Amino acid sequence: MLNEMMHRPIIDKAVLTFLREQQQPLKGPLGNFEKQVREAGVPVIPPETVNFFKVLLKIMRPKRILEVGTAVGFSTTLMALNTPETTKITTIDRFDVMLTQARQTFKKFALEERVQLLAGDAADLLPKLTATYDWIFLDSAKAKYISFLPDCLRLLNTHGVLLIDDVMQGGTVLKPDSEIKHKNRSIHRNLNRLFTRVFEDDTLSSSILPLGDGLLMITKN
């Protein structure tokens, strides 16, 4: 479960410390849950991304959310608790241990009626989805982002936002392929393919935010 990129920030350490320690922390049951999962080393979104999501969610007030990569359900719960009670969330994960923990999380926060948890590989499930979403959060296998992109764009509402997490690989995504460890080359190549696909598409507007290990934000023109 451990992700080495969690500990390889892409911005100055002092700035990162400020973003993570001086901004408003989560409080109450969700704050306690966040503390537990971070202490356990679960790779969930970092505090600076948490704060960004809280603000953007309150601005956008999405009616339907799609998440690819549920893990223990932390980001799902964060999104649910910062949107209207009528907001529905569909989230996908393929790992049994994550699915079990996520179900426990949704029960703990009384979110069973708002969250639809789909078990299986996103490569199989995304093409079957027909609803459209105001907010799509992609936080799963980095090498598969490029293959998930067409369906995510198909499912994204005209004025919706697609957020793709951990796209910078601790900054190594900018290095030549020859300098990348063999085990990471598939991720490296496919993230660069993702950038090329998004940046060269005139129907899209995008921005990479220096939050966590890089957050790619995409909207349709």
mmCIF file of C-alpha atoms in Angstrom:
data_model
loop_
_atom_site.group_PDB
_atom_site.id
_atom_site.type_symbol
_atom_site.label_atom_id
_atom_site.label_comp_id
_atom_site.label_asym_id
_atom_site.label_seq_id
_atom_site.Cartn_x
_atom_site.Cartn_y
_atom_site.Cartn_z
ATOM 1 C CA MET A 1 0.000 0.000 0.000
ATOM 2 C CA LEU A 2 2.903 2.338 0.587
ATOM 3 C CA ASN A 3 3.630 4.795 -2.210
ATOM 4 C CA GLU A 4 7.144 6.236 -2.296
ATOM 5 C CA MET A 5 5.893 9.307 -4.180
ATOM 6 C CA MET A 6 3.952 10.379 -1.066
ATOM 7 C CA HIS A 7 7.296 11.378 0.387
ATOM 8 C CA ARG A 8 8.768 13.069 -2.699
ATOM 9 C CA PRO A 9 7.071 16.502 -2.827
ATOM 10 C CA ILE A 10 7.378 18.558 -5.996
ATOM 11 C CA ILE A 11 7.580 21.942 -4.253
ATOM 12 C CA ASP A 12 9.892 23.568 -1.721
ATOM 13 C CA LYS A 13 9.840 21.754 1.616
ATOM 14 C CA ALA A 14 9.149 24.930 3.627
ATOM 15 C CA VAL A 15 6.198 25.806 1.398
ATOM 16 C CA LEU A 16 4.899 22.257 1.655
ATOM 17 C CA THR A 17 5.128 22.361 5.451
ATOM 18 C CA PHE A 18 3.195 25.633 5.466
ATOM 19 C CA LEU A 19 0.471 24.218 3.211
ATOM 20 C CA ARG A 20 0.123 21.077 5.291
ATOM 21 C CA GLU A 21 0.418 22.481 8.791
ATOM 22 C CA GLN A 22 -0.932 26.048 8.665
ATOM 23 C CA GLN A 23 -4.132 25.612 6.698
ATOM 24 C CA GLN A 24 -7.353 24.621 8.423
ATOM 25 C CA PRO A 25 -7.187 20.931 9.380
ATOM 26 C CA LEU A 26 -10.122 18.567 9.187
ATOM 27 C CA LYS A 27 -11.977 18.278 12.475
ATOM 28 C CA GLY A 28 -14.415 15.908 14.097
ATOM 29 C CA PRO A 29 -14.921 12.292 12.956
ATOM 30 C CA LEU A 30 -13.472 12.926 9.483
ATOM 31 C CA GLY A 31 -10.395 14.565 11.008
ATOM 32 C CA ASN A 32 -9.927 11.562 13.294
ATOM 33 C CA PHE A 33 -10.323 9.208 10.354
ATOM 34 C CA GLU A 34 -7.769 11.180 8.347
ATOM 35 C CA LYS A 35 -5.274 10.922 11.198
ATOM 36 C CA GLN A 36 -5.780 7.157 11.421
ATOM 37 C CA VAL A 37 -5.263 6.487 7.726
ATOM 38 C CA ARG A 38 -2.202 8.729 7.493
ATOM 39 C CA GLU A 39 -0.607 7.057 10.506
ATOM 40 C CA ALA A 40 -1.285 3.692 8.849
ATOM 41 C CA GLY A 41 0.505 4.855 5.698
ATOM 42 C CA VAL A 42 -2.562 4.575 3.485
ATOM 43 C CA PRO A 43 -1.936 6.583 0.271
ATOM 44 C CA VAL A 44 -4.771 9.103 0.505
ATOM 45 C CA ILE A 45 -4.838 12.656 -0.839
ATOM 46 C CA PRO A 46 -2.557 15.014 1.142
ATOM 47 C CA PRO A 47 -3.785 17.916 3.318
ATOM 48 C CA GLU A 48 -3.177 20.574 0.656
ATOM 49 C CA THR A 49 -5.371 18.655 -1.802
ATOM 50 C CA VAL A 50 -7.976 18.137 0.913
ATOM 51 C CA ASN A 51 -8.269 21.899 1.398
ATOM 52 C CA PHE A 52 -8.418 22.543 -2.345
ATOM 53 C CA PHE A 53 -11.197 19.968 -2.735
ATOM 54 C CA LYS A 54 -13.192 21.484 0.130
ATOM 55 C CA VAL A 55 -13.157 24.922 -1.491
ATOM 56 C CA LEU A 56 -13.785 23.758 -5.058
ATOM 57 C CA LEU A 57 -16.590 21.406 -4.020
ATOM 58 C CA LYS A 58 -18.392 24.191 -2.200
ATOM 59 C CA ILE A 59 -18.063 26.419 -5.276
ATOM 60 C CA MET A 60 -19.168 23.815 -7.813
ATOM 61 C CA ARG A 61 -21.768 21.944 -5.737
ATOM 62 C CA PRO A 62 -21.659 18.918 -8.061
ATOM 63 C CA LYS A 63 -24.791 16.811 -8.307
ATOM 64 C CA ARG A 64 -23.043 13.656 -9.480
ATOM 65 C CA ILE A 65 -19.453 12.575 -8.732
ATOM 66 C CA LEU A 66 -17.425 9.715 -10.178
ATOM 67 C CA GLU A 67 -14.278 8.472 -8.470
ATOM 68 C CA VAL A 68 -11.850 5.891 -9.822
ATOM 69 C CA GLY A 69 -9.777 4.503 -6.959
ATOM 70 C CA THR A 70 -11.741 4.277 -3.718
ATOM 71 C CA ALA A 71 -9.038 2.899 -1.405
ATOM 72 C CA VAL A 72 -10.428 3.108 2.158
ATOM 73 C CA GLY A 73 -13.031 5.701 1.176
ATOM 74 C CA PHE A 74 -11.359 8.792 2.636
ATOM 75 C CA SER A 75 -11.615 11.046 -0.416
ATOM 76 C CA THR A 76 -15.108 9.710 -1.146
ATOM 77 C CA THR A 77 -16.218 10.690 2.340
ATOM 78 C CA LEU A 78 -14.511 14.075 2.084
ATOM 79 C CA MET A 79 -16.390 14.784 -1.144
ATOM 80 C CA ALA A 80 -19.684 13.610 0.314
ATOM 81 C CA LEU A 81 -19.391 15.752 3.434
ATOM 82 C CA ASN A 82 -18.560 18.870 1.405
ATOM 83 C CA THR A 83 -21.419 18.633 -1.079
ATOM 84 C CA PRO A 84 -25.215 18.857 -0.718
ATOM 85 C CA GLU A 85 -26.927 15.807 0.752
ATOM 86 C CA THR A 86 -28.532 15.243 -2.642
ATOM 87 C CA THR A 87 -25.141 14.708 -4.319
ATOM 88 C CA LYS A 88 -24.621 11.116 -5.455
ATOM 89 C CA ILE A 89 -21.176 9.525 -5.702
ATOM 90 C CA THR A 90 -20.128 6.485 -7.722
ATOM 91 C CA THR A 91 -16.714 5.097 -6.793
ATOM 92 C CA ILE A 92 -14.738 2.208 -8.271
ATOM 93 C CA ASP A 93 -12.105 -0.101 -6.804
ATOM 94 C CA ARG A 94 -10.898 -3.601 -7.612
ATOM 95 C CA PHE A 95 -9.057 -4.628 -4.451
ATOM 96 C CA ASP A 96 -11.059 -6.713 -1.986
ATOM 97 C CA VAL A 97 -9.270 -5.362 1.085
ATOM 98 C CA MET A 98 -9.979 -1.781 -0.018
ATOM 99 C CA LEU A 99 -13.607 -2.579 -0.829
ATOM 100 C CA THR A 100 -14.129 -4.084 2.615
ATOM 101 C CA GLN A 101 -12.597 -1.092 4.386
ATOM 102 C CA ALA A 102 -14.465 1.386 2.186
ATOM 103 C CA ARG A 103 -17.805 -0.238 2.991
ATOM 104 C CA GLN A 104 -16.999 0.079 6.688
ATOM 105 C CA THR A 105 -16.119 3.754 6.169
ATOM 106 C CA PHE A 106 -19.358 4.529 4.334
ATOM 107 C CA LYS A 107 -21.363 2.776 7.040
ATOM 108 C CA LYS A 108 -19.521 4.694 9.760
ATOM 109 C CA PHE A 109 -20.362 8.022 8.107
ATOM 110 C CA ALA A 110 -23.902 6.957 7.145
ATOM 111 C CA LEU A 111 -23.226 7.362 3.430
ATOM 112 C CA GLU A 112 -24.673 4.090 2.120
ATOM 113 C CA GLU A 113 -27.583 5.886 0.433
ATOM 114 C CA ARG A 114 -25.355 8.450 -1.270
ATOM 115 C CA VAL A 115 -22.408 6.322 -2.362
ATOM 116 C CA GLN A 116 -22.510 3.581 -4.983
ATOM 117 C CA LEU A 117 -19.427 1.378 -4.631
ATOM 118 C CA LEU A 118 -18.602 -0.600 -7.776
ATOM 119 C CA ALA A 119 -16.286 -3.586 -7.392
ATOM 120 C CA GLY A 120 -14.077 -4.392 -10.352
ATOM 121 C CA ASP A 121 -11.496 -3.088 -12.777
ATOM 122 C CA ALA A 122 -12.194 0.428 -14.022
ATOM 123 C CA ALA A 123 -11.128 -0.706 -17.505
ATOM 124 C CA ASP A 124 -14.181 -2.974 -17.525
ATOM 125 C CA LEU A 125 -16.609 -0.754 -15.621
ATOM 126 C CA LEU A 126 -16.031 2.707 -17.118
ATOM 127 C CA PRO A 127 -17.209 1.763 -20.647
ATOM 128 C CA LYS A 128 -20.496 0.495 -19.151
ATOM 129 C CA LEU A 129 -21.351 3.750 -17.370
ATOM 130 C CA THR A 130 -23.880 5.961 -19.128
ATOM 131 C CA ALA A 131 -24.616 8.743 -16.616
ATOM 132 C CA THR A 132 -22.760 12.032 -16.842
ATOM 133 C CA TYR A 133 -20.864 13.593 -13.954
ATOM 134 C CA ASP A 134 -20.061 17.119 -12.793
ATOM 135 C CA TRP A 135 -16.884 16.016 -11.015
ATOM 136 C CA ILE A 136 -14.626 13.072 -11.861
ATOM 137 C CA PHE A 137 -11.674 12.188 -9.652
ATOM 138 C CA LEU A 138 -9.138 9.778 -11.118
ATOM 139 C CA ASP A 139 -6.796 8.363 -8.469
ATOM 140 C CA SER A 140 -5.846 4.836 -9.422
ATOM 141 C CA ALA A 141 -3.120 3.051 -11.393
ATOM 142 C CA LYS A 142 -1.061 5.864 -12.939
ATOM 143 C CA ALA A 143 -0.066 3.830 -15.997
ATOM 144 C CA LYS A 144 -3.747 3.417 -16.879
ATOM 145 C CA TYR A 145 -4.726 7.084 -16.749
ATOM 146 C CA ILE A 146 -4.217 7.477 -20.497
ATOM 147 C CA SER A 147 -6.499 4.518 -21.239
ATOM 148 C CA PHE A 148 -9.157 5.745 -18.804
ATOM 149 C CA LEU A 149 -9.156 9.273 -20.248
ATOM 150 C CA PRO A 150 -11.548 8.715 -23.212
ATOM 151 C CA ASP A 151 -14.301 7.323 -21.005
ATOM 152 C CA CYS A 152 -13.751 9.984 -18.347
ATOM 153 C CA LEU A 153 -14.142 12.706 -20.978
ATOM 154 C CA ARG A 154 -17.215 10.968 -22.393
ATOM 155 C CA LEU A 155 -18.801 10.881 -18.953
ATOM 156 C CA LEU A 156 -17.828 14.445 -18.011
ATOM 157 C CA ASN A 157 -20.542 17.117 -18.194
ATOM 158 C CA THR A 158 -19.896 20.155 -20.378
ATOM 159 C CA HIS A 159 -19.206 22.352 -17.359
ATOM 160 C CA GLY A 160 -17.722 19.598 -15.212
ATOM 161 C CA VAL A 161 -14.161 19.080 -14.004
ATOM 162 C CA LEU A 162 -11.870 16.070 -14.302
ATOM 163 C CA LEU A 163 -9.166 15.864 -11.633
ATOM 164 C CA ILE A 164 -6.290 13.403 -12.113
ATOM 165 C CA ASP A 165 -4.058 12.849 -9.086
ATOM 166 C CA ASP A 166 -0.339 12.085 -8.728
ATOM 167 C CA VAL A 167 0.773 12.953 -12.253
ATOM 168 C CA MET A 168 4.307 14.215 -11.547
ATOM 169 C CA GLN A 169 5.923 11.132 -9.975
ATOM 170 C CA GLY A 170 7.964 13.272 -7.593
ATOM 171 C CA GLY A 171 9.125 15.335 -10.578
ATOM 172 C CA THR A 172 10.709 12.319 -12.291
ATOM 173 C CA VAL A 173 8.095 12.447 -15.049
ATOM 174 C CA LEU A 174 10.197 15.249 -16.564
ATOM 175 C CA LYS A 175 13.338 13.110 -16.818
ATOM 176 C CA PRO A 176 14.463 11.191 -19.925
ATOM 177 C CA ASP A 177 13.126 7.669 -20.179
ATOM 178 C CA SER A 178 16.664 6.277 -19.821
ATOM 179 C CA GLU A 179 16.942 7.709 -16.295
ATOM 180 C CA ILE A 180 13.790 6.022 -15.039
ATOM 181 C CA LYS A 181 13.916 2.721 -13.170
ATOM 182 C CA HIS A 182 12.692 -0.129 -15.345
ATOM 183 C CA LYS A 183 9.776 -0.878 -12.999
ATOM 184 C CA ASN A 184 8.495 2.706 -13.359
ATOM 185 C CA ARG A 185 8.930 3.156 -17.106
ATOM 186 C CA SER A 186 5.361 2.198 -18.004
ATOM 187 C CA ILE A 187 4.028 4.840 -15.611
ATOM 188 C CA HIS A 188 6.562 7.388 -16.880
ATOM 189 C CA ARG A 189 5.736 6.826 -20.543
ATOM 190 C CA ASN A 190 1.980 6.784 -20.078
ATOM 191 C CA LEU A 191 1.913 9.926 -17.946
ATOM 192 C CA ASN A 192 3.834 11.732 -20.660
ATOM 193 C CA ARG A 193 1.380 10.356 -23.221
ATOM 194 C CA LEU A 194 -1.398 11.720 -21.020
ATOM 195 C CA PHE A 195 0.154 15.193 -20.978
ATOM 196 C CA THR A 196 0.586 15.192 -24.755
ATOM 197 C CA ARG A 197 -2.992 14.032 -25.310
ATOM 198 C CA VAL A 198 -4.477 16.660 -22.988
ATOM 199 C CA PHE A 199 -2.241 19.622 -23.811
ATOM 200 C CA GLU A 200 -2.618 19.208 -27.574
ATOM 201 C CA ASP A 201 -6.413 18.896 -27.510
ATOM 202 C CA ASP A 202 -8.041 22.219 -28.424
ATOM 203 C CA THR A 203 -11.365 21.029 -27.005
ATOM 204 C CA LEU A 204 -9.894 20.925 -23.495
ATOM 205 C CA SER A 205 -8.524 23.441 -20.994
ATOM 206 C CA SER A 206 -6.141 22.145 -18.366
ATOM 207 C CA SER A 207 -3.818 23.106 -15.546
ATOM 208 C CA ILE A 208 -1.353 21.184 -13.398
ATOM 209 C CA LEU A 209 -1.609 22.240 -9.768
ATOM 210 C CA PRO A 210 1.420 21.704 -7.468
ATOM 211 C CA LEU A 211 -0.656 19.866 -4.865
ATOM 212 C CA GLY A 212 0.656 16.597 -3.491
ATOM 213 C CA ASP A 213 2.415 14.800 -6.334
ATOM 214 C CA GLY A 214 0.719 17.004 -8.924
ATOM 215 C CA LEU A 215 -2.979 17.362 -9.727
ATOM 216 C CA LEU A 216 -4.049 17.657 -13.379
ATOM 217 C CA MET A 217 -7.285 19.628 -13.711
ATOM 218 C CA ILE A 218 -9.237 19.377 -16.980
ATOM 219 C CA THR A 219 -12.400 21.038 -18.269
ATOM 220 C CA LYS A 220 -14.093 21.047 -21.666
ATOM 221 C CA ASN A 221 -14.065 24.176 -23.825
#
